[in-house]
Amino acid sequence: MDTAEEIIKYFIRIRERPNVLEEYHKKLFEGMRLAEVHCIDKIGSIEDANVTKIATEMHMTRGAISKICKKLLCRKLIDSYQKPENNKEVYFNLTEEGKEIYFVHKKYHDRAIQSYLDMLTAYTEDEEKAILKFLQAMNVIYDKQSAVFSQVKDKEEV
Amino acid sequence: MDTAEEIIKYFIRIRERPNVLEEYHKKLFEGMRLAEVHCIDKIGSIEDANVTKIATEMHMTRGAISKICKKLLCRKLIDSYQKPENNKEVYFNLTEEGKEIYFVHKKYHDRAIQSYLDMLTAYTEDEEKAILKFLQAMNVIYDKQSAVFSQVKDKEEV
DNA sequence: TCTACATTGTTTCCTTGGAAACAATGAGAG
DNA sequence: CTCTCATTGTTTCCAAGGAAACAATGTAGA
C-alpha cells in the first residue's frame, strides 16, 4: 500500500469514528445529551441565536433543535427573547446555570484543541501547509458530492 | 489565525460533516437505508461475517445489526449458514440479488476513493508523508480519548 | 464431569431526530 | 395596500438504533 492509499485509509477511519468521545464526558458529568450541550455551546457563541441558526451550525433540522431548546427552556438553562421589530424570530440566551455548563464544556473543548495544537508543533511550516491544503481539498470534494446529492434529491421531488 | 489553528478548524469541519453523501446515492437508487447497504458491504467483504463482527466494523451495537440482518434476510438479499462444530454463531452470505447491490455500492465507493487519490497526485512524497503522519497522530489522540471515556464509564458501572 | 462464566444473537423498551405538514409572520411585487 | 410567496418555529408521526435483559451455546477451571 503506497502513501496515498494509506492516507485514504486513515482518513476514512477518522470519518467513521463515532463521536462518542471528545465531548462525551460532559454527558456523564451533567447527565445531559451531547446534542443538548452542543446546543448550549451554540447559544453561548452565536450572536442572537435562534432555532434556524443553531440548526444550520449543528447540521440538524429545525424541528430537532426546536425540541432541544424547549427542553433547555424547561430546565431553565436558557432564556428566550424577541426583538421589538420582529414578532416571528425567537432568540436564546444562556441563564446563569446554562453558562456554567457552557464553561465546563468550553474547558474540555479547549483542552482537546490544545492537545491537537501541541501535536502539531512537531511539524514544519511546509508540512503544516500541506496538511491544511489536503484538508481543504477534502472539504471541496465533499462539497461537490453534496451538490450532486442535492441535484438527485431535487429531481426526485419534481 | 496561524496554519495550525486553521488545520484544526478544517479538521473539525470534516469530522462534523454529516454522512449524507459519498454513499447516499444508493439509498436513492435502491430504496435502501445507508446502514443496510453498509451491512451488505461488510457481509460481502468479511470472511464468515456474523452479527458481532459486522457490529464491530460498523461501530454499531449487535442489537442494531441483528435487526438489519433480519430485514435483509426477509428481503432475500442475504442467506445465513452455520458451521457443524458451532451451534451458536450464525454467518451470512450474499444472495445473487445481494451481490448486485454489493457491486453497485462498490462501484460508487471505488469512484470516490479514486477521486481522493487523483487529488493526492498533486502532492510530493514528503507532503504525503506529513499528511499521513498527521492523520495517524489524530487517530492516536482519539484512541486515548476513547480509553479515558471507557474508564469513566467503568467507574459509573461500579 | 460439572459448574461458573463468557460470548452470541435476539428482543423489548425507549429516546433521538428526520420528514413533513402546519400556523404565524415578514417581505416583496403589483 | 394587498396578495403571494418565503421564512420561522412547532408539532405529529415514524423509523433507526442504543441499552439492557434474556436465552442458548460454548469454554475453562475445579
mmCIF file of C-alpha atoms (C1' of nucleotides) in Angstrom:
data_model
loop_
_atom_site.group_PDB
_atom_site.id
_atom_site.type_symbol
_atom_site.label_atom_id
_atom_site.label_comp_id
_atom_site.label_asym_id
_atom_site.label_seq_id
_atom_site.Cartn_x
_atom_site.Cartn_y
_atom_site.Cartn_z
ATOM 1 C CA MET A 1 0.000 0.000 0.000
ATOM 2 C CA ASP A 2 1.528 3.326 -1.004
ATOM 3 C CA THR A 3 1.352 6.502 0.999
ATOM 4 C CA ALA A 4 -1.653 7.931 -0.826
ATOM 5 C CA GLU A 5 -3.675 4.794 -0.187
ATOM 6 C CA GLU A 6 -2.708 4.813 3.463
ATOM 7 C CA ILE A 7 -3.771 8.419 3.747
ATOM 8 C CA ILE A 8 -7.206 7.495 2.435
ATOM 9 C CA LYS A 9 -7.406 4.562 4.812
ATOM 10 C CA TYR A 10 -6.693 6.685 7.882
ATOM 11 C CA PHE A 11 -8.856 9.497 6.633
ATOM 12 C CA ILE A 12 -11.834 7.177 6.276
ATOM 13 C CA ARG A 13 -11.126 5.722 9.680
ATOM 14 C CA ILE A 14 -11.344 9.199 11.178
ATOM 15 C CA ARG A 15 -14.582 9.914 9.340
ATOM 16 C CA GLU A 16 -16.064 6.652 10.592
ATOM 17 C CA ARG A 17 -15.066 7.095 14.214
ATOM 18 C CA PRO A 18 -18.132 7.573 16.343
ATOM 19 C CA ASN A 19 -18.477 10.912 18.133
ATOM 20 C CA VAL A 20 -18.556 9.104 21.432
ATOM 21 C CA LEU A 21 -15.511 10.931 22.716
ATOM 22 C CA GLU A 22 -14.161 14.462 22.840
ATOM 23 C CA GLU A 23 -17.268 15.921 24.386
ATOM 24 C CA TYR A 24 -18.985 12.884 25.769
ATOM 25 C CA HIS A 25 -17.514 13.242 29.203
ATOM 26 C CA LYS A 26 -19.933 16.014 29.834
ATOM 27 C CA LYS A 27 -22.889 13.835 29.145
ATOM 28 C CA LEU A 28 -21.636 11.770 32.024
ATOM 29 C CA PHE A 29 -20.752 14.779 34.152
ATOM 30 C CA GLU A 30 -24.010 16.600 33.912
ATOM 31 C CA GLY A 31 -26.462 13.948 32.767
ATOM 32 C CA MET A 32 -27.031 15.817 29.528
ATOM 33 C CA ARG A 33 -27.182 14.594 25.976
ATOM 34 C CA LEU A 34 -24.358 15.531 23.666
ATOM 35 C CA ALA A 35 -26.673 17.498 21.366
ATOM 36 C CA GLU A 36 -28.009 19.482 24.297
ATOM 37 C CA VAL A 37 -24.551 20.547 25.408
ATOM 38 C CA HIS A 38 -23.668 21.328 21.839
ATOM 39 C CA CYS A 39 -26.779 23.461 21.586
ATOM 40 C CA ILE A 40 -25.861 25.364 24.727
ATOM 41 C CA ASP A 41 -22.447 25.953 23.217
ATOM 42 C CA LYS A 42 -24.009 27.454 20.086
ATOM 43 C CA ILE A 43 -26.378 29.637 22.078
ATOM 44 C CA GLY A 44 -23.403 30.879 24.051
ATOM 45 C CA SER A 45 -21.330 31.664 21.000
ATOM 46 C CA ILE A 46 -23.763 32.795 18.289
ATOM 47 C CA GLU A 47 -24.986 36.378 18.416
ATOM 48 C CA ASP A 48 -28.791 36.362 18.748
ATOM 49 C CA ALA A 49 -29.003 32.612 18.318
ATOM 50 C CA ASN A 50 -32.319 31.344 17.018
ATOM 51 C CA VAL A 51 -33.561 27.882 16.041
ATOM 52 C CA THR A 52 -32.620 28.285 12.395
ATOM 53 C CA LYS A 53 -29.062 29.475 13.013
ATOM 54 C CA ILE A 54 -28.404 26.726 15.548
ATOM 55 C CA ALA A 55 -29.824 24.085 13.225
ATOM 56 C CA THR A 56 -27.574 25.201 10.390
ATOM 57 C CA GLU A 57 -24.459 25.156 12.533
ATOM 58 C CA MET A 58 -25.257 21.815 14.089
ATOM 59 C CA HIS A 59 -26.233 20.174 10.794
ATOM 60 C CA MET A 60 -29.609 19.265 12.241
ATOM 61 C CA THR A 61 -33.218 20.062 11.354
ATOM 62 C CA ARG A 62 -35.092 22.999 12.818
ATOM 63 C CA GLY A 63 -37.562 20.518 14.275
ATOM 64 C CA ALA A 64 -34.884 18.737 16.266
ATOM 65 C CA ILE A 65 -33.373 21.982 17.556
ATOM 66 C CA SER A 66 -36.792 23.319 18.427
ATOM 67 C CA LYS A 67 -37.371 20.312 20.663
ATOM 68 C CA ILE A 68 -33.971 20.575 22.311
ATOM 69 C CA CYS A 69 -34.439 24.279 23.036
ATOM 70 C CA LYS A 70 -37.845 23.564 24.505
ATOM 71 C CA LYS A 71 -36.224 21.106 26.871
ATOM 72 C CA LEU A 72 -33.467 23.553 27.784
ATOM 73 C CA LEU A 73 -36.063 26.238 28.466
ATOM 74 C CA CYS A 74 -37.967 23.894 30.785
ATOM 75 C CA ARG A 75 -34.753 23.144 32.653
ATOM 76 C CA LYS A 76 -34.066 26.883 32.933
ATOM 77 C CA LEU A 77 -30.721 26.541 31.199
ATOM 78 C CA ILE A 78 -31.662 29.127 28.576
ATOM 79 C CA ASP A 79 -33.996 32.097 28.218
ATOM 80 C CA SER A 80 -35.768 33.309 25.114
ATOM 81 C CA TYR A 81 -36.319 36.859 23.939
ATOM 82 C CA GLN A 82 -37.605 38.711 20.909
ATOM 83 C CA LYS A 83 -36.878 41.983 19.205
ATOM 84 C CA PRO A 84 -39.484 44.737 19.000
ATOM 85 C CA GLU A 85 -39.252 44.936 15.210
ATOM 86 C CA ASN A 86 -39.764 41.237 14.605
ATOM 87 C CA ASN A 87 -42.552 39.116 16.036
ATOM 88 C CA LYS A 88 -41.526 35.936 14.281
ATOM 89 C CA GLU A 89 -37.983 35.181 15.279
ATOM 90 C CA VAL A 90 -37.199 33.923 18.765
ATOM 91 C CA TYR A 91 -33.714 34.266 20.189
ATOM 92 C CA PHE A 92 -31.992 32.458 23.031
ATOM 93 C CA ASN A 93 -29.683 33.420 25.860
ATOM 94 C CA LEU A 94 -27.918 31.340 28.476
ATOM 95 C CA THR A 95 -29.131 31.590 32.064
ATOM 96 C CA GLU A 96 -26.559 31.564 34.861
ATOM 97 C CA GLU A 97 -26.988 27.820 35.165
ATOM 98 C CA GLY A 98 -26.638 27.448 31.413
ATOM 99 C CA LYS A 99 -23.449 29.456 31.483
ATOM 100 C CA GLU A 100 -21.951 27.049 33.986
ATOM 101 C CA ILE A 101 -22.443 24.188 31.581
ATOM 102 C CA TYR A 102 -21.177 26.352 28.759
ATOM 103 C CA PHE A 103 -17.911 26.987 30.556
ATOM 104 C CA VAL A 104 -17.374 23.429 31.709
ATOM 105 C CA HIS A 105 -17.894 22.319 28.128
ATOM 106 C CA LYS A 106 -15.600 25.029 26.865
ATOM 107 C CA LYS A 107 -12.882 23.924 29.228
ATOM 108 C CA TYR A 108 -12.927 20.391 27.841
ATOM 109 C CA HIS A 109 -13.200 21.614 24.316
ATOM 110 C CA ASP A 110 -10.261 23.985 24.671
ATOM 111 C CA ARG A 111 -8.224 21.251 26.263
ATOM 112 C CA ALA A 112 -8.899 18.973 23.283
ATOM 113 C CA ILE A 113 -7.953 21.735 20.839
ATOM 114 C CA GLN A 114 -4.767 22.344 22.774
ATOM 115 C CA SER A 115 -3.789 18.678 22.539
ATOM 116 C CA TYR A 116 -4.165 18.923 18.772
ATOM 117 C CA LEU A 117 -2.072 22.078 18.659
ATOM 118 C CA ASP A 118 0.615 20.505 20.817
ATOM 119 C CA MET A 119 0.750 17.590 18.444
ATOM 120 C CA LEU A 120 1.142 19.963 15.504
ATOM 121 C CA THR A 121 4.237 21.633 16.939
ATOM 122 C CA ALA A 122 6.152 18.594 15.693
ATOM 123 C CA TYR A 123 5.582 19.671 12.078
ATOM 124 C CA THR A 124 7.462 22.190 9.943
ATOM 125 C CA GLU A 125 5.620 25.099 8.396
ATOM 126 C CA ASP A 126 5.785 23.417 4.975
ATOM 127 C CA GLU A 127 4.329 20.225 6.367
ATOM 128 C CA GLU A 128 1.549 22.159 8.022
ATOM 129 C CA LYS A 129 0.788 23.892 4.746
ATOM 130 C CA ALA A 130 0.491 20.530 3.015
ATOM 131 C CA ILE A 131 -1.826 19.167 5.695
ATOM 132 C CA LEU A 132 -4.004 22.239 5.504
ATOM 133 C CA LYS A 133 -4.130 22.095 1.713
ATOM 134 C CA PHE A 134 -5.203 18.462 1.933
ATOM 135 C CA LEU A 135 -7.962 19.096 4.445
ATOM 136 C CA GLN A 136 -9.284 21.991 2.409
ATOM 137 C CA ALA A 137 -9.241 19.845 -0.724
ATOM 138 C CA MET A 138 -11.173 17.087 1.030
ATOM 139 C CA ASN A 139 -13.760 19.628 2.086
ATOM 140 C CA VAL A 140 -14.105 20.769 -1.504
ATOM 141 C CA ILE A 141 -14.643 17.184 -2.647
ATOM 142 C CA TYR A 142 -17.349 16.731 -0.042
ATOM 143 C CA ASP A 143 -18.969 19.962 -1.136
ATOM 144 C CA LYS A 144 -19.100 18.665 -4.692
ATOM 145 C CA GLN A 145 -20.608 15.382 -3.562
ATOM 146 C CA SER A 146 -23.140 17.320 -1.523
ATOM 147 C CA ALA A 147 -24.107 19.297 -4.602
ATOM 148 C CA VAL A 148 -24.589 16.115 -6.632
ATOM 149 C CA PHE A 149 -26.735 14.717 -3.859
ATOM 150 C CA SER A 150 -28.898 17.826 -3.811
ATOM 151 C CA GLN A 151 -29.477 17.535 -7.546
ATOM 152 C CA VAL A 152 -30.601 13.933 -7.207
ATOM 153 C CA LYS A 153 -32.945 14.964 -4.438
ATOM 154 C CA ASP A 154 -34.388 17.846 -6.445
ATOM 155 C CA LYS A 155 -35.103 15.572 -9.392
ATOM 156 C CA GLU A 156 -36.984 13.214 -7.116
ATOM 157 C CA GLU A 157 -39.121 15.996 -5.756
ATOM 158 C CA VAL A 158 -40.273 17.025 -9.234
ATOM 159 C CA MET B 1 -5.163 32.520 12.591
ATOM 160 C CA ASP B 2 -1.958 30.558 12.046
ATOM 161 C CA THR B 3 -1.665 27.408 9.985
ATOM 162 C CA ALA B 4 -2.004 25.018 12.918
ATOM 163 C CA GLU B 5 -5.225 26.644 14.009
ATOM 164 C CA GLU B 6 -6.607 26.530 10.515
ATOM 165 C CA ILE B 7 -5.752 22.846 10.291
ATOM 166 C CA ILE B 8 -7.796 22.194 13.408
ATOM 167 C CA LYS B 9 -10.656 24.255 12.040
ATOM 168 C CA TYR B 10 -10.863 22.292 8.803
ATOM 169 C CA PHE B 11 -10.293 19.014 10.579
ATOM 170 C CA ILE B 12 -13.224 19.650 12.891
ATOM 171 C CA ARG B 13 -15.329 20.710 9.947
ATOM 172 C CA ILE B 14 -14.639 17.376 8.289
ATOM 173 C CA ARG B 15 -15.486 15.488 11.460
ATOM 174 C CA GLU B 16 -18.749 17.383 11.764
ATOM 175 C CA ARG B 17 -19.868 16.915 8.178
ATOM 176 C CA PRO B 18 -22.922 14.697 8.061
ATOM 177 C CA ASN B 19 -22.532 11.366 6.305
ATOM 178 C CA VAL B 20 -25.264 12.322 3.899
ATOM 179 C CA LEU B 21 -23.017 11.964 0.905
ATOM 180 C CA GLU B 22 -20.483 9.556 -0.501
ATOM 181 C CA GLU B 23 -22.742 6.545 -0.291
ATOM 182 C CA TYR B 24 -26.131 8.074 -0.013
ATOM 183 C CA HIS B 25 -26.866 7.911 -3.714
ATOM 184 C CA LYS B 26 -27.576 4.248 -3.263
ATOM 185 C CA LYS B 27 -30.266 4.870 -0.776
ATOM 186 C CA LEU B 28 -31.936 6.812 -3.531
ATOM 187 C CA PHE B 29 -31.057 4.262 -6.204
ATOM 188 C CA GLU B 30 -32.261 1.194 -4.457
ATOM 189 C CA GLY B 31 -34.596 2.495 -1.803
ATOM 190 C CA MET B 32 -32.315 1.168 0.907
ATOM 191 C CA ARG B 33 -31.054 2.731 4.087
ATOM 192 C CA LEU B 34 -27.404 3.638 4.294
ATOM 193 C CA ALA B 35 -26.786 1.210 7.142
ATOM 194 C CA GLU B 36 -28.342 -1.627 5.183
ATOM 195 C CA VAL B 37 -26.087 -1.076 2.193
ATOM 196 C CA HIS B 38 -23.141 -0.735 4.521
ATOM 197 C CA CYS B 39 -24.101 -4.022 6.134
ATOM 198 C CA ILE B 40 -24.280 -5.750 2.756
ATOM 199 C CA ASP B 41 -20.847 -4.384 2.023
ATOM 200 C CA LYS B 42 -19.462 -5.897 5.214
ATOM 201 C CA ILE B 43 -21.114 -9.259 4.586
ATOM 202 C CA GLY B 44 -19.574 -9.261 1.135
ATOM 203 C CA SER B 45 -16.104 -8.433 2.361
ATOM 204 C CA ILE B 46 -15.736 -10.140 5.763
ATOM 205 C CA GLU B 47 -14.937 -13.845 5.809
ATOM 206 C CA ASP B 48 -17.723 -15.684 7.645
ATOM 207 C CA ALA B 49 -19.417 -12.454 8.667
ATOM 208 C CA ASN B 50 -21.585 -12.713 11.765
ATOM 209 C CA VAL B 51 -23.541 -10.168 13.782
ATOM 210 C CA THR B 52 -20.703 -9.467 16.189
ATOM 211 C CA LYS B 53 -18.046 -8.917 13.531
ATOM 212 C CA ILE B 54 -20.311 -6.640 11.493
ATOM 213 C CA ALA B 55 -21.269 -4.662 14.579
ATOM 214 C CA THR B 56 -17.629 -4.095 15.477
ATOM 215 C CA GLU B 57 -16.698 -2.935 11.979
ATOM 216 C CA MET B 58 -19.707 -0.670 11.658
ATOM 217 C CA HIS B 59 -19.336 0.840 15.142
ATOM 218 C CA MET B 60 -22.879 -0.216 15.987
ATOM 219 C CA THR B 61 -24.471 -2.465 18.599
ATOM 220 C CA ARG B 62 -25.167 -6.140 17.993
ATOM 221 C CA GLY B 63 -28.838 -5.422 18.555
ATOM 222 C CA ALA B 64 -28.961 -2.935 15.708
ATOM 223 C CA ILE B 65 -27.086 -5.228 13.321
ATOM 224 C CA SER B 66 -29.260 -8.157 14.304
ATOM 225 C CA LYS B 67 -32.327 -6.208 13.234
ATOM 226 C CA ILE B 68 -30.795 -5.082 9.959
ATOM 227 C CA CYS B 69 -29.738 -8.622 9.067
ATOM 228 C CA LYS B 70 -33.206 -9.863 9.850
ATOM 229 C CA LYS B 71 -34.577 -7.362 7.374
ATOM 230 C CA LEU B 72 -32.027 -8.312 4.728
ATOM 231 C CA LEU B 73 -32.892 -11.985 5.214
ATOM 232 C CA CYS B 74 -36.595 -11.257 4.718
ATOM 233 C CA ARG B 75 -35.778 -9.394 1.519
ATOM 234 C CA LYS B 76 -33.645 -12.339 0.341
ATOM 235 C CA LEU B 77 -30.576 -10.143 -0.026
ATOM 236 C CA ILE B 78 -28.531 -12.383 2.264
ATOM 237 C CA ASP B 79 -28.511 -16.020 3.391
ATOM 238 C CA SER B 80 -27.438 -17.400 6.751
ATOM 239 C CA TYR B 81 -25.472 -20.526 7.479
ATOM 240 C CA GLN B 82 -23.812 -22.272 10.383
ATOM 241 C CA LYS B 83 -20.797 -24.462 10.885
ATOM 242 C CA PRO B 84 -21.157 -28.039 12.094
ATOM 243 C CA GLU B 85 -18.812 -27.520 15.025
ATOM 244 C CA ASN B 86 -20.629 -24.440 16.383
ATOM 245 C CA ASN B 87 -24.332 -24.177 17.071
ATOM 246 C CA LYS B 88 -24.177 -20.658 18.418
ATOM 247 C CA GLU B 89 -22.651 -18.476 15.755
ATOM 248 C CA VAL B 90 -24.639 -17.578 12.657
ATOM 249 C CA TYR B 91 -22.869 -16.451 9.498
ATOM 250 C CA PHE B 92 -24.127 -14.532 6.497
ATOM 251 C CA ASN B 93 -23.641 -14.725 2.745
ATOM 252 C CA LEU B 94 -24.860 -12.509 -0.063
ATOM 253 C CA THR B 95 -27.526 -13.891 -2.377
ATOM 254 C CA GLU B 96 -27.312 -13.106 -6.090
ATOM 255 C CA GLU B 97 -29.581 -10.129 -5.544
ATOM 256 C CA GLY B 98 -27.470 -9.030 -2.612
ATOM 257 C CA LYS B 99 -24.350 -9.250 -4.731
ATOM 258 C CA GLU B 100 -25.863 -6.861 -7.252
ATOM 259 C CA ILE B 101 -26.260 -4.233 -4.583
ATOM 260 C CA TYR B 102 -22.802 -5.020 -3.281
ATOM 261 C CA PHE B 103 -21.230 -4.304 -6.673
ATOM 262 C CA VAL B 104 -23.229 -1.170 -7.365
ATOM 263 C CA HIS B 105 -22.160 0.125 -3.985
ATOM 264 C CA LYS B 106 -18.588 -0.903 -4.629
ATOM 265 C CA LYS B 107 -18.574 0.965 -7.921
ATOM 266 C CA TYR B 108 -19.557 4.221 -6.227
ATOM 267 C CA HIS B 109 -17.217 3.628 -3.354
ATOM 268 C CA ASP B 110 -14.259 2.943 -5.645
ATOM 269 C CA ARG B 111 -15.084 6.014 -7.656
ATOM 270 C CA ALA B 112 -14.994 8.134 -4.501
ATOM 271 C CA ILE B 113 -11.665 6.625 -3.456
ATOM 272 C CA GLN B 114 -10.275 7.316 -6.899
ATOM 273 C CA SER B 115 -11.264 10.970 -6.673
ATOM 274 C CA TYR B 116 -9.310 11.192 -3.434
ATOM 275 C CA LEU B 117 -6.291 9.515 -4.993
ATOM 276 C CA ASP B 118 -6.426 11.816 -8.003
ATOM 277 C CA MET B 119 -6.436 14.775 -5.694
ATOM 278 C CA LEU B 120 -3.392 13.405 -3.875
ATOM 279 C CA THR B 121 -1.272 13.228 -7.034
ATOM 280 C CA ALA B 122 -0.766 16.976 -6.605
ATOM 281 C CA TYR B 123 1.372 16.350 -3.506
ATOM 282 C CA THR B 124 5.030 15.432 -3.202
ATOM 283 C CA GLU B 125 6.058 12.283 -1.383
ATOM 284 C CA ASP B 126 7.267 14.354 1.588
ATOM 285 C CA GLU B 127 3.968 16.172 1.760
ATOM 286 C CA GLU B 128 2.089 12.894 1.647
ATOM 287 C CA LYS B 129 4.230 11.569 4.474
ATOM 288 C CA ALA B 130 3.386 14.597 6.583
ATOM 289 C CA ILE B 131 -0.330 14.220 5.900
ATOM 290 C CA LEU B 132 -0.225 10.551 6.788
ATOM 291 C CA LYS B 133 1.708 11.223 9.975
ATOM 292 C CA PHE B 134 -0.879 13.806 10.959
ATOM 293 C CA LEU B 135 -3.847 11.527 10.335
ATOM 294 C CA GLN B 136 -2.227 8.724 12.284
ATOM 295 C CA ALA B 137 -1.472 11.084 15.143
ATOM 296 C CA MET B 138 -5.088 12.243 15.228
ATOM 297 C CA ASN B 139 -6.218 8.649 15.385
ATOM 298 C CA VAL B 140 -3.908 8.066 18.325
ATOM 299 C CA ILE B 141 -5.346 11.072 20.133
ATOM 300 C CA TYR B 142 -8.856 9.756 19.566
ATOM 301 C CA ASP B 143 -7.800 6.348 20.855
ATOM 302 C CA LYS B 144 -6.552 7.970 24.034
ATOM 303 C CA GLN B 145 -9.781 9.897 24.469
ATOM 304 C CA SER B 146 -11.684 6.680 23.901
ATOM 305 C CA ALA B 147 -9.694 4.996 26.639
ATOM 306 C CA VAL B 148 -10.438 7.816 29.066
ATOM 307 C CA PHE B 149 -14.102 7.565 28.213
ATOM 308 C CA SER B 150 -14.111 3.828 28.882
ATOM 309 C CA GLN B 151 -12.582 4.416 32.300
ATOM 310 C CA VAL B 152 -15.253 6.931 33.199
ATOM 311 C CA LYS B 153 -17.907 4.504 32.046
ATOM 312 C CA ASP B 154 -16.425 1.639 34.064
ATOM 313 C CA LYS B 155 -16.376 3.752 37.202
ATOM 314 C CA GLU B 156 -20.050 4.528 36.749
ATOM 315 C CA GLU B 157 -20.942 0.891 36.409
ATOM 316 C CA VAL B 158 -19.316 0.023 39.728
ATOM 317 C "C1'" DT C 1 -17.850 -34.226 34.686
ATOM 318 C "C1'" DC C 2 -19.967 -30.358 36.442
ATOM 319 C "C1'" DT C 3 -20.325 -25.707 37.318
ATOM 320 C "C1'" DA C 4 -19.460 -20.910 36.697
ATOM 321 C "C1'" DC C 5 -18.576 -17.589 33.391
ATOM 322 C "C1'" DA C 6 -18.180 -15.677 28.629
ATOM 323 C "C1'" DT C 7 -19.991 -14.997 24.249
ATOM 324 C "C1'" DT C 8 -23.514 -14.863 20.666
ATOM 325 C "C1'" DG C 9 -27.668 -13.376 18.863
ATOM 326 C "C1'" DT C 10 -32.407 -11.635 19.835
ATOM 327 C "C1'" DT C 11 -35.911 -8.935 21.735
ATOM 328 C "C1'" DT C 12 -38.159 -5.182 24.281
ATOM 329 C "C1'" DC C 13 -38.327 -0.654 25.635
ATOM 330 C "C1'" DC C 14 -37.181 3.923 24.966
ATOM 331 C "C1'" DT C 15 -35.060 8.151 23.086
ATOM 332 C "C1'" DT C 16 -33.442 10.757 19.374
ATOM 333 C "C1'" DG C 17 -34.019 13.007 15.393
ATOM 334 C "C1'" DG C 18 -35.761 13.382 10.496
ATOM 335 C "C1'" DA C 19 -39.763 14.415 7.268
ATOM 336 C "C1'" DA C 20 -43.371 16.880 6.516
ATOM 337 C "C1'" DA C 21 -47.464 19.422 7.468
ATOM 338 C "C1'" DC C 22 -48.789 23.447 9.742
ATOM 339 C "C1'" DA C 23 -49.635 28.309 11.623
ATOM 340 C "C1'" DA C 24 -47.767 32.787 12.128
ATOM 341 C "C1'" DT C 25 -45.225 36.367 10.492
ATOM 342 C "C1'" DG C 26 -42.418 39.017 7.222
ATOM 343 C "C1'" DA C 27 -41.098 40.748 2.625
ATOM 344 C "C1'" DG C 28 -41.674 41.997 -1.956
ATOM 345 C "C1'" DA C 29 -44.272 42.786 -6.350
ATOM 346 C "C1'" DG C 30 -48.110 44.590 -8.419
ATOM 347 C "C1'" DC D 1 -52.458 48.366 0.275
ATOM 348 C "C1'" DT D 2 -52.959 43.672 -0.939
ATOM 349 C "C1'" DC D 3 -51.742 39.320 -2.431
ATOM 350 C "C1'" DT D 4 -48.356 35.946 -2.862
ATOM 351 C "C1'" DC D 5 -44.516 33.683 -1.527
ATOM 352 C "C1'" DA D 6 -40.690 32.900 1.792
ATOM 353 C "C1'" DT D 7 -39.203 32.138 6.267
ATOM 354 C "C1'" DT D 8 -39.570 30.888 11.109
ATOM 355 C "C1'" DG D 9 -40.708 27.902 14.649
ATOM 356 C "C1'" DT D 10 -43.686 23.978 16.194
ATOM 357 C "C1'" DT D 11 -45.852 19.701 16.134
ATOM 358 C "C1'" DT D 12 -47.022 14.985 14.747
ATOM 359 C "C1'" DC D 13 -45.731 10.766 13.091
ATOM 360 C "C1'" DC D 14 -42.399 7.352 12.363
ATOM 361 C "C1'" DA D 15 -38.052 4.761 11.853
ATOM 362 C "C1'" DA D 16 -33.424 3.894 13.478
ATOM 363 C "C1'" DG D 17 -30.620 2.498 16.814
ATOM 364 C "C1'" DG D 18 -28.822 2.154 21.755
ATOM 365 C "C1'" DA D 19 -29.267 -0.107 26.460
ATOM 366 C "C1'" DA D 20 -30.191 -3.814 28.731
ATOM 367 C "C1'" DA D 21 -32.305 -8.122 29.791
ATOM 368 C "C1'" DC D 22 -32.551 -12.563 28.034
ATOM 369 C "C1'" DA D 23 -31.909 -17.471 26.203
ATOM 370 C "C1'" DA D 24 -28.805 -20.520 24.076
ATOM 371 C "C1'" DT D 25 -24.468 -22.152 23.468
ATOM 372 C "C1'" DG D 26 -19.546 -22.604 24.229
ATOM 373 C "C1'" DT D 27 -15.436 -22.722 27.391
ATOM 374 C "C1'" DA D 28 -12.483 -23.211 31.159
ATOM 375 C "C1'" DG D 29 -11.410 -24.475 35.742
ATOM 376 C "C1'" DA D 30 -12.319 -27.289 39.975
#
